[in-house]
Short mmCIF file of C-alpha atoms in Angstrom, two decimals:
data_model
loop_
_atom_site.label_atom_id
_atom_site.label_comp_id
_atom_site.label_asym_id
_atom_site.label_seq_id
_atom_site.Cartn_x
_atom_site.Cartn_y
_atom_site.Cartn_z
CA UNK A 1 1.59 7.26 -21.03
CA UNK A 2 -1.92 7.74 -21.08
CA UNK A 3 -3.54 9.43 -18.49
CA UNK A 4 -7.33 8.85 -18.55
CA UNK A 5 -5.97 4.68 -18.25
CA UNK A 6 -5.33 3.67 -14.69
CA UNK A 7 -1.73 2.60 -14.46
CA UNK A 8 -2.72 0.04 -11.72
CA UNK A 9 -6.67 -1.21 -11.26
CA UNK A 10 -7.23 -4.24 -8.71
CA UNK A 11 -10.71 -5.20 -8.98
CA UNK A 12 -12.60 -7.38 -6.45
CA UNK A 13 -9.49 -8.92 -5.53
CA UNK A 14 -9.41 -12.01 -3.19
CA UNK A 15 -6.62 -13.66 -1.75
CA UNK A 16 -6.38 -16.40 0.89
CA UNK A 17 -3.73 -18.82 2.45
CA UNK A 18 -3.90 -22.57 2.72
CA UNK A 19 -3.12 -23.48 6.18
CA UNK A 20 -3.08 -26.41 8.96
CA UNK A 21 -6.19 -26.17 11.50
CA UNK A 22 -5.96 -29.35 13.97
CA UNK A 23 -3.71 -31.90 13.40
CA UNK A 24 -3.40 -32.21 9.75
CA UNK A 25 -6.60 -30.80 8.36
CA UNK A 26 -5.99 -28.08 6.20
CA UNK A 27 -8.03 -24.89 5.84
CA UNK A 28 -8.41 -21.94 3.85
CA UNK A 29 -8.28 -18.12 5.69
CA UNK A 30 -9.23 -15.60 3.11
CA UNK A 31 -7.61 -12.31 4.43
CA UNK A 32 -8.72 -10.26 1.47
CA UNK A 33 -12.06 -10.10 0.14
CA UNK A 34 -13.91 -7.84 -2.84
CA UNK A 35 -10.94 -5.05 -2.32
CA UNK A 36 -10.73 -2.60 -5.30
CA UNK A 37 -8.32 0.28 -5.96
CA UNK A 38 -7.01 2.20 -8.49
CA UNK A 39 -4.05 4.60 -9.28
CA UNK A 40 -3.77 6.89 -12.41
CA UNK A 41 -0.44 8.52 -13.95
CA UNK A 42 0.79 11.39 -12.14
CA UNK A 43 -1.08 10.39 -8.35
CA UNK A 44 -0.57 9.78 -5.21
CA UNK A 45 -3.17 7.09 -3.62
CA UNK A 46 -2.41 6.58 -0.25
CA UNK A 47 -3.79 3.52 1.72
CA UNK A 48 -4.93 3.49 4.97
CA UNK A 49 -6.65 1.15 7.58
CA UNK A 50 -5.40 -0.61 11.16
CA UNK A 51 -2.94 -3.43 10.87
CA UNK A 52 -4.79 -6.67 9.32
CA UNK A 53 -6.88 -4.77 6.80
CA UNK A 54 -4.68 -6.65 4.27
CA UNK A 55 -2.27 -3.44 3.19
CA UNK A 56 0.97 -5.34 2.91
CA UNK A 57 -0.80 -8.64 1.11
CA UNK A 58 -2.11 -6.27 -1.31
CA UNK A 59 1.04 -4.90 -2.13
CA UNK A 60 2.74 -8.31 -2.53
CA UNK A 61 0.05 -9.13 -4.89
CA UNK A 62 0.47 -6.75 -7.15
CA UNK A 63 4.40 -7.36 -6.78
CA UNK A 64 3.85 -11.49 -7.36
CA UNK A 65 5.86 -12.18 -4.38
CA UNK A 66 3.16 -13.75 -2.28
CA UNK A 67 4.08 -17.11 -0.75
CA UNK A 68 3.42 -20.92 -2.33
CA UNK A 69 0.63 -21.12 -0.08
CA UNK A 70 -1.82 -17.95 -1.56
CA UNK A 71 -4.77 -18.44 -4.02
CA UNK A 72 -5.44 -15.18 -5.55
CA UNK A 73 -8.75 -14.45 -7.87
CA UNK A 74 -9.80 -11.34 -8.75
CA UNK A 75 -8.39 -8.53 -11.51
CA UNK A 76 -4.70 -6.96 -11.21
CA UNK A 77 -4.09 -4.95 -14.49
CA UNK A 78 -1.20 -2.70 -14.80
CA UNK A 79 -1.26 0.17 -17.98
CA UNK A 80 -4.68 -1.81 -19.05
CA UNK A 81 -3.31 -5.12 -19.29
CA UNK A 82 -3.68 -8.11 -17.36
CA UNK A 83 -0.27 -8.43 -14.46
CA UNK A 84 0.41 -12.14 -15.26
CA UNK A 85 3.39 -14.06 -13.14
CA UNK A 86 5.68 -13.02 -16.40
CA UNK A 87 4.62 -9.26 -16.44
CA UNK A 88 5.42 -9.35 -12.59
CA UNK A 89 8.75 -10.73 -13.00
CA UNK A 90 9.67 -8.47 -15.84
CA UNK A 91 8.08 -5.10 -14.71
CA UNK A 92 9.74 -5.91 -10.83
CA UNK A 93 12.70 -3.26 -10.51
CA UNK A 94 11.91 -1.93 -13.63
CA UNK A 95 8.27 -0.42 -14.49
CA UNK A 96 7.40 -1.08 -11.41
CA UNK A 97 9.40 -0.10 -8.39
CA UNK A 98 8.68 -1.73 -4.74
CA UNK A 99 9.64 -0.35 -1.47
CA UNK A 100 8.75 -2.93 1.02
CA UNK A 101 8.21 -2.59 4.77
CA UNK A 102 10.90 -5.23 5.93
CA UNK A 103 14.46 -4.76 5.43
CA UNK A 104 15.22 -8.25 5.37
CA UNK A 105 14.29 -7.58 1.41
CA UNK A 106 17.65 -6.54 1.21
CA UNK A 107 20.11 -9.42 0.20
CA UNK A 108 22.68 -9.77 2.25
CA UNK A 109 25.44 -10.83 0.63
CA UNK A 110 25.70 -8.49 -1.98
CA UNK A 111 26.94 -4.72 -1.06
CA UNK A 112 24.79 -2.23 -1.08
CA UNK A 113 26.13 0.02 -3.68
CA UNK A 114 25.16 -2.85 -5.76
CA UNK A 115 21.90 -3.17 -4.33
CA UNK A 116 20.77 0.46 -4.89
CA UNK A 117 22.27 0.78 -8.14
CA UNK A 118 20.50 -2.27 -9.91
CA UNK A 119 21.19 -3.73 -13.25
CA UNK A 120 20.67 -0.33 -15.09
CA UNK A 121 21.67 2.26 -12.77
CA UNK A 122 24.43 4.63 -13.59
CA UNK A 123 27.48 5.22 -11.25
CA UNK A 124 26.37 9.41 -11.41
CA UNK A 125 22.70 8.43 -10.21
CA UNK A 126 23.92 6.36 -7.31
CA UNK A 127 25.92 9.25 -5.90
CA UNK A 128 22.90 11.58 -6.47
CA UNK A 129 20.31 9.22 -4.77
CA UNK A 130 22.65 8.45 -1.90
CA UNK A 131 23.25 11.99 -1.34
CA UNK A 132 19.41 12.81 -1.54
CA UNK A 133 19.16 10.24 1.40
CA UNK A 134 21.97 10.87 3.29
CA UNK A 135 23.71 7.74 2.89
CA UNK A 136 27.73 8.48 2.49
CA UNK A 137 29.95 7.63 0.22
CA UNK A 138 31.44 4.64 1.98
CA UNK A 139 28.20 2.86 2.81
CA UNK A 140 28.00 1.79 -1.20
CA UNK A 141 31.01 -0.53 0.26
CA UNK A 142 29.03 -2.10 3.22
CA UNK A 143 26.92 -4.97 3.26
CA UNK A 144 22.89 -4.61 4.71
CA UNK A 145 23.96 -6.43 7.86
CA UNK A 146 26.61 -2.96 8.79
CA UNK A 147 23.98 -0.83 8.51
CA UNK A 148 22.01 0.91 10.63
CA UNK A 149 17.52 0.43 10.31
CA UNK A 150 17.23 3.36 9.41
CA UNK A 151 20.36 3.37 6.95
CA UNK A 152 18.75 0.41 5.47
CA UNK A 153 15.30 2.05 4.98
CA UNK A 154 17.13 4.61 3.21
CA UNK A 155 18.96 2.28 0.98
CA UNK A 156 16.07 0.42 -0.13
CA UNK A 157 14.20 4.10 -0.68
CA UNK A 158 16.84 5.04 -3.12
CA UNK A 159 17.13 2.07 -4.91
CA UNK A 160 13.27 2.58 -6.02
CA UNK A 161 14.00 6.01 -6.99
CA UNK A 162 17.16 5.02 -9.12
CA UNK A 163 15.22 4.49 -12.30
CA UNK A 164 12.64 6.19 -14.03
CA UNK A 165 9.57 3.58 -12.91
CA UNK A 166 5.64 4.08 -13.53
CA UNK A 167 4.44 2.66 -10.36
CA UNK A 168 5.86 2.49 -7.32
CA UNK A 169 4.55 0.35 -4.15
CA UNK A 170 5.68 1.85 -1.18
CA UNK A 171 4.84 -0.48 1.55
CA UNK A 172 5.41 1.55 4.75
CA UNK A 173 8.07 3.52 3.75
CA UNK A 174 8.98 5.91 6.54
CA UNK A 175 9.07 4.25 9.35
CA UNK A 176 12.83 4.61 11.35
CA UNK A 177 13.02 8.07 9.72
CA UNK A 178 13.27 10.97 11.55
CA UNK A 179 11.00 13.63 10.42
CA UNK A 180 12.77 15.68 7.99
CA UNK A 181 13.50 12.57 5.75
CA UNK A 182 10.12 10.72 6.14
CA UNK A 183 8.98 14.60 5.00
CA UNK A 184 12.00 14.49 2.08
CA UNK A 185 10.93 11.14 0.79
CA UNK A 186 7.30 11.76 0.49
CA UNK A 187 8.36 15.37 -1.35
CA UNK A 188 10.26 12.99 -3.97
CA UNK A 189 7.15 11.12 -3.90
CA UNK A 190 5.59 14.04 -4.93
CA UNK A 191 7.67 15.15 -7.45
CA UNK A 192 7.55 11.82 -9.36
CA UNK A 193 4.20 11.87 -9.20
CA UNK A 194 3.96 15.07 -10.78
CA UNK A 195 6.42 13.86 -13.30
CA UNK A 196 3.35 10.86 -14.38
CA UNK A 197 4.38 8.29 -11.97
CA UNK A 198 1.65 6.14 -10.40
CA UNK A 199 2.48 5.79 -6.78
CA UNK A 200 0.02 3.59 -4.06
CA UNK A 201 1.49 4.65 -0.92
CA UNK A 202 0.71 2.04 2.33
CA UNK A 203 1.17 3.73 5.32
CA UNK A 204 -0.14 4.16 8.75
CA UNK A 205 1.00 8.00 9.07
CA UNK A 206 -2.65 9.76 7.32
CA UNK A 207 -1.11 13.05 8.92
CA UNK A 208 1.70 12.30 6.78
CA UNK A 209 0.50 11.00 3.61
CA UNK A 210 -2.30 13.72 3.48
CA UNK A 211 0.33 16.59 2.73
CA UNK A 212 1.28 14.52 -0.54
CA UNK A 213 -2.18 12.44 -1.44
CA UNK A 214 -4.35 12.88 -3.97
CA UNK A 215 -6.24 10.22 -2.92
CA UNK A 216 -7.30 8.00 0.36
CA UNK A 217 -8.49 4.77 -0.42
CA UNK A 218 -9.54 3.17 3.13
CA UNK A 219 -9.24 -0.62 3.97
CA UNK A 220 -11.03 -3.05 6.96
CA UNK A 221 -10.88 -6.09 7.81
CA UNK A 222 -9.81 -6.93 4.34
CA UNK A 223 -11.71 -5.06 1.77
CA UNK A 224 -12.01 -1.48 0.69
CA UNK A 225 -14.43 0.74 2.40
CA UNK A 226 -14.12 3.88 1.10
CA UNK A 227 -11.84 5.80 -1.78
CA UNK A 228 -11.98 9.82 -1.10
CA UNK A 229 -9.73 12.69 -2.05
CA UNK A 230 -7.57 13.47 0.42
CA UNK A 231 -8.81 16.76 1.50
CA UNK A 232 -11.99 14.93 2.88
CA UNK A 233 -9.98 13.91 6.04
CA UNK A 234 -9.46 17.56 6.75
CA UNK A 235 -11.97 19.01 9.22
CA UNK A 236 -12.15 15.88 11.68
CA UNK A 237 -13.35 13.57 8.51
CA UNK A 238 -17.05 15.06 8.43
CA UNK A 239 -16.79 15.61 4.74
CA UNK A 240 -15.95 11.47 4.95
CA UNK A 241 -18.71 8.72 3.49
CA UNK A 242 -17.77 5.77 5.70
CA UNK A 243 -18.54 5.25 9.57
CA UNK A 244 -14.97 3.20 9.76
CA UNK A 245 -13.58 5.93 7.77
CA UNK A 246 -15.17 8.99 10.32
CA UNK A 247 -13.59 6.53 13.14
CA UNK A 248 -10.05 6.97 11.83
CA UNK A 249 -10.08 10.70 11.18
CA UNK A 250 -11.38 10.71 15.04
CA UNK A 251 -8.42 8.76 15.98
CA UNK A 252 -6.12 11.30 14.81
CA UNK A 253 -4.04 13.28 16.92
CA UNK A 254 -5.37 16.67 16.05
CA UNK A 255 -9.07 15.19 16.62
CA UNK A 256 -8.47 14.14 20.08
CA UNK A 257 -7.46 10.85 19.23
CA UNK A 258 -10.95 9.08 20.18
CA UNK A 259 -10.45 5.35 19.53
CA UNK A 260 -13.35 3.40 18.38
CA UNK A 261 -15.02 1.19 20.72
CA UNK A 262 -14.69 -2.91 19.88
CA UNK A 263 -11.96 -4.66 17.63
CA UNK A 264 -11.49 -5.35 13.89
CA UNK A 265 -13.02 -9.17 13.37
CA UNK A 266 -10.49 -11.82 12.78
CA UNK A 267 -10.20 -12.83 9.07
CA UNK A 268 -11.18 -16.69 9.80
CA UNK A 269 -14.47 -15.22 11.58
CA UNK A 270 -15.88 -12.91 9.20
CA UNK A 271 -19.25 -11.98 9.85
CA UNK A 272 -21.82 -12.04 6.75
CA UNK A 273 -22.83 -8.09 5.11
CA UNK A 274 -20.74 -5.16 5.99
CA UNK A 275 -17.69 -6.47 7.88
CA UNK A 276 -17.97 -3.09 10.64
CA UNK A 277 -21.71 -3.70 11.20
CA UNK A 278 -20.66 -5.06 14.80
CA UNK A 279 -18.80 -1.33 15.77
CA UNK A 280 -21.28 0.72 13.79
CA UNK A 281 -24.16 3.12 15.36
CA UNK A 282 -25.89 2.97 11.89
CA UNK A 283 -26.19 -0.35 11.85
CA UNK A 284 -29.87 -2.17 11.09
CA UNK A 285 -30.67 -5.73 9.81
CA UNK A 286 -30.14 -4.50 5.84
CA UNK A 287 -25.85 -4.56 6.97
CA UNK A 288 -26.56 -8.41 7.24
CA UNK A 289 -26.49 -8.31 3.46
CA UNK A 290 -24.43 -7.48 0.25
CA UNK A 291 -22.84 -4.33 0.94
CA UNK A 292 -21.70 -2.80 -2.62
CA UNK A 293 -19.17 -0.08 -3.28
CA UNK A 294 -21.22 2.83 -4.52
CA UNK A 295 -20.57 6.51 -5.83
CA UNK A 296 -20.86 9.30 -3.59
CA UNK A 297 -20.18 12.83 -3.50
CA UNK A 298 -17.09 12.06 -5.69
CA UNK A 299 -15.90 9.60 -4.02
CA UNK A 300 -16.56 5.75 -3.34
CA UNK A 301 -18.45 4.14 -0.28
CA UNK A 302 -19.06 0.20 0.83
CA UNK A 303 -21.72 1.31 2.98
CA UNK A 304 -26.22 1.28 2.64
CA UNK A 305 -26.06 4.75 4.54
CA UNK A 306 -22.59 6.18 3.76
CA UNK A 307 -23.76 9.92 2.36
#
């Protein structure tokens, strides 16, 4: 694998849904816009941003399991190539491992033994991922529905780890875990990273994610804002490039947890220019116009004053 290539760039993605309005008139409501990211062999990038910033659409992007009614346009290349509808199908479960944040991805007429194993799995490695997850024996006879959530959080967990993959989308991953395994699976995480897996971790846990991340990348309201290394959230975020991005690290509990005043806008009322203008103190008239990502301080910044 070659490390200096990104095994997964998205660039200036866009993806919207066709949709009824009134009656029978049909609309289009584009929920991402211009969102870039990018994940290199051997790293963590964690994503982060409130519910609606367009985490989980992302991730079925890149997975091709978006519904009949999504246009995409944009760039999706995985190991330098274009991801077409073919590469998806044959890379899915193999190259490229998801974790999804629904259990309902589990089928449920098929035990889950079966399920974690996969089409290549060895008998050995399903005992050794079960155990790591502390899923018994027995439960490779039970089917999804006999399960507990968090037993079927765990099954879906090991079944991405059964292979050898070089990205792995982990949409949401811990939720329904106590602490010690949430902490567990992000360690294995880790330790495929370090082994030159490509992992872009969606979560809403920072605290959690920052112990593992090498890098934040920060989505609103649909695009991406700001892409850091993860230590720049340490410190209450001052070391941050973004206003949106200062307003999360606020948020957190060890900063007080000061929420930021207004809402995120509604993806079929987008204002024009920078899409946080509205909740932003630095705001002047130039926000009203094209906002491009920019490099600063090592890091990358959608903002005209982000320093």
């Amino acid at each position: 694998m070659d490390e200096k290539r990104p095994v997964l760039r998205v660039r200036d993605l866009t993806v919207s849904f066709s949709m009824y309005d009134r009656g029978w008139k049909k609309k289009s409501l584009e929920v991402i816009h211009s969102l870039d990211v990018e994940v290199m062999p051997g790293e963590i990038v964690a994503v982060a941003g409130s519910s609606g910033s367009g985490k989980s659409v992302l991730a079925h992007s890149i997975l091709g399991i978006l519904p009949q009614n999504a246009s995409v346009k944009g760039k999706i290349e995985y190991m330098g190539q274009p991801l077409t509808e073919e590469g998806q199908r044959k890379l899915r479960g193999r190259e490229i491992a998801f974790i999804p944040q629904s259990v309902d991805f589990l089928d449920p007429l098929m035990k889950v033994g079966r399920q974690i194993k996969g089409i290549e799995g060895s008998d050995r490695r399903l005992r050794e991922v079960m155990e790591l997850y502390g899923l018994k024996e027995e439960t490779a006879d039970l089917y999804p529905f006999q399960l507990s959530g968090g037993m079927a959080r765990r099954a879906m967990i090991a079944s991405a780890m059964m292979g050898t993959p070089k990205l792995i989308v982990a949409d949401e991953p811990t939720p329904g875990l106590d602490t010690a395994l949430s902490e567990n699976t992000l360690k294995s995480f880790r330790h495929l990273a370090d082994g030159g897996c490509g992992i872009l971790l969606i979560t809403h846990d920072i605290d959690l994610a920052l112990g593992v991340a090498d890098r934040i990348a920060v989505f609103y309201a649909g695009t991406t804002v700001e892409v850091c290394p993860a230590g720049d959230f340490d410190r209450g975020g001052e070391m941050l490039r973004h206003p949106y991005s200062r307003a999360l690290a606020q948020a957190m509990p060890q900063n007080g947890l000061k929420a930021a005043k207004g809402s995120q806008p509604y993806a079929g009322n987008l204002p024009s220019g920078c899409l946080f203008a509205d909740r932003c103190p630095l705001r002047t008239e130039k926000c009203g116009g094209e906002i491009p990502m920019r490099e600063v301080r090592g890091g990358k910044v959608r903002c005209l004053y982000g320093a």
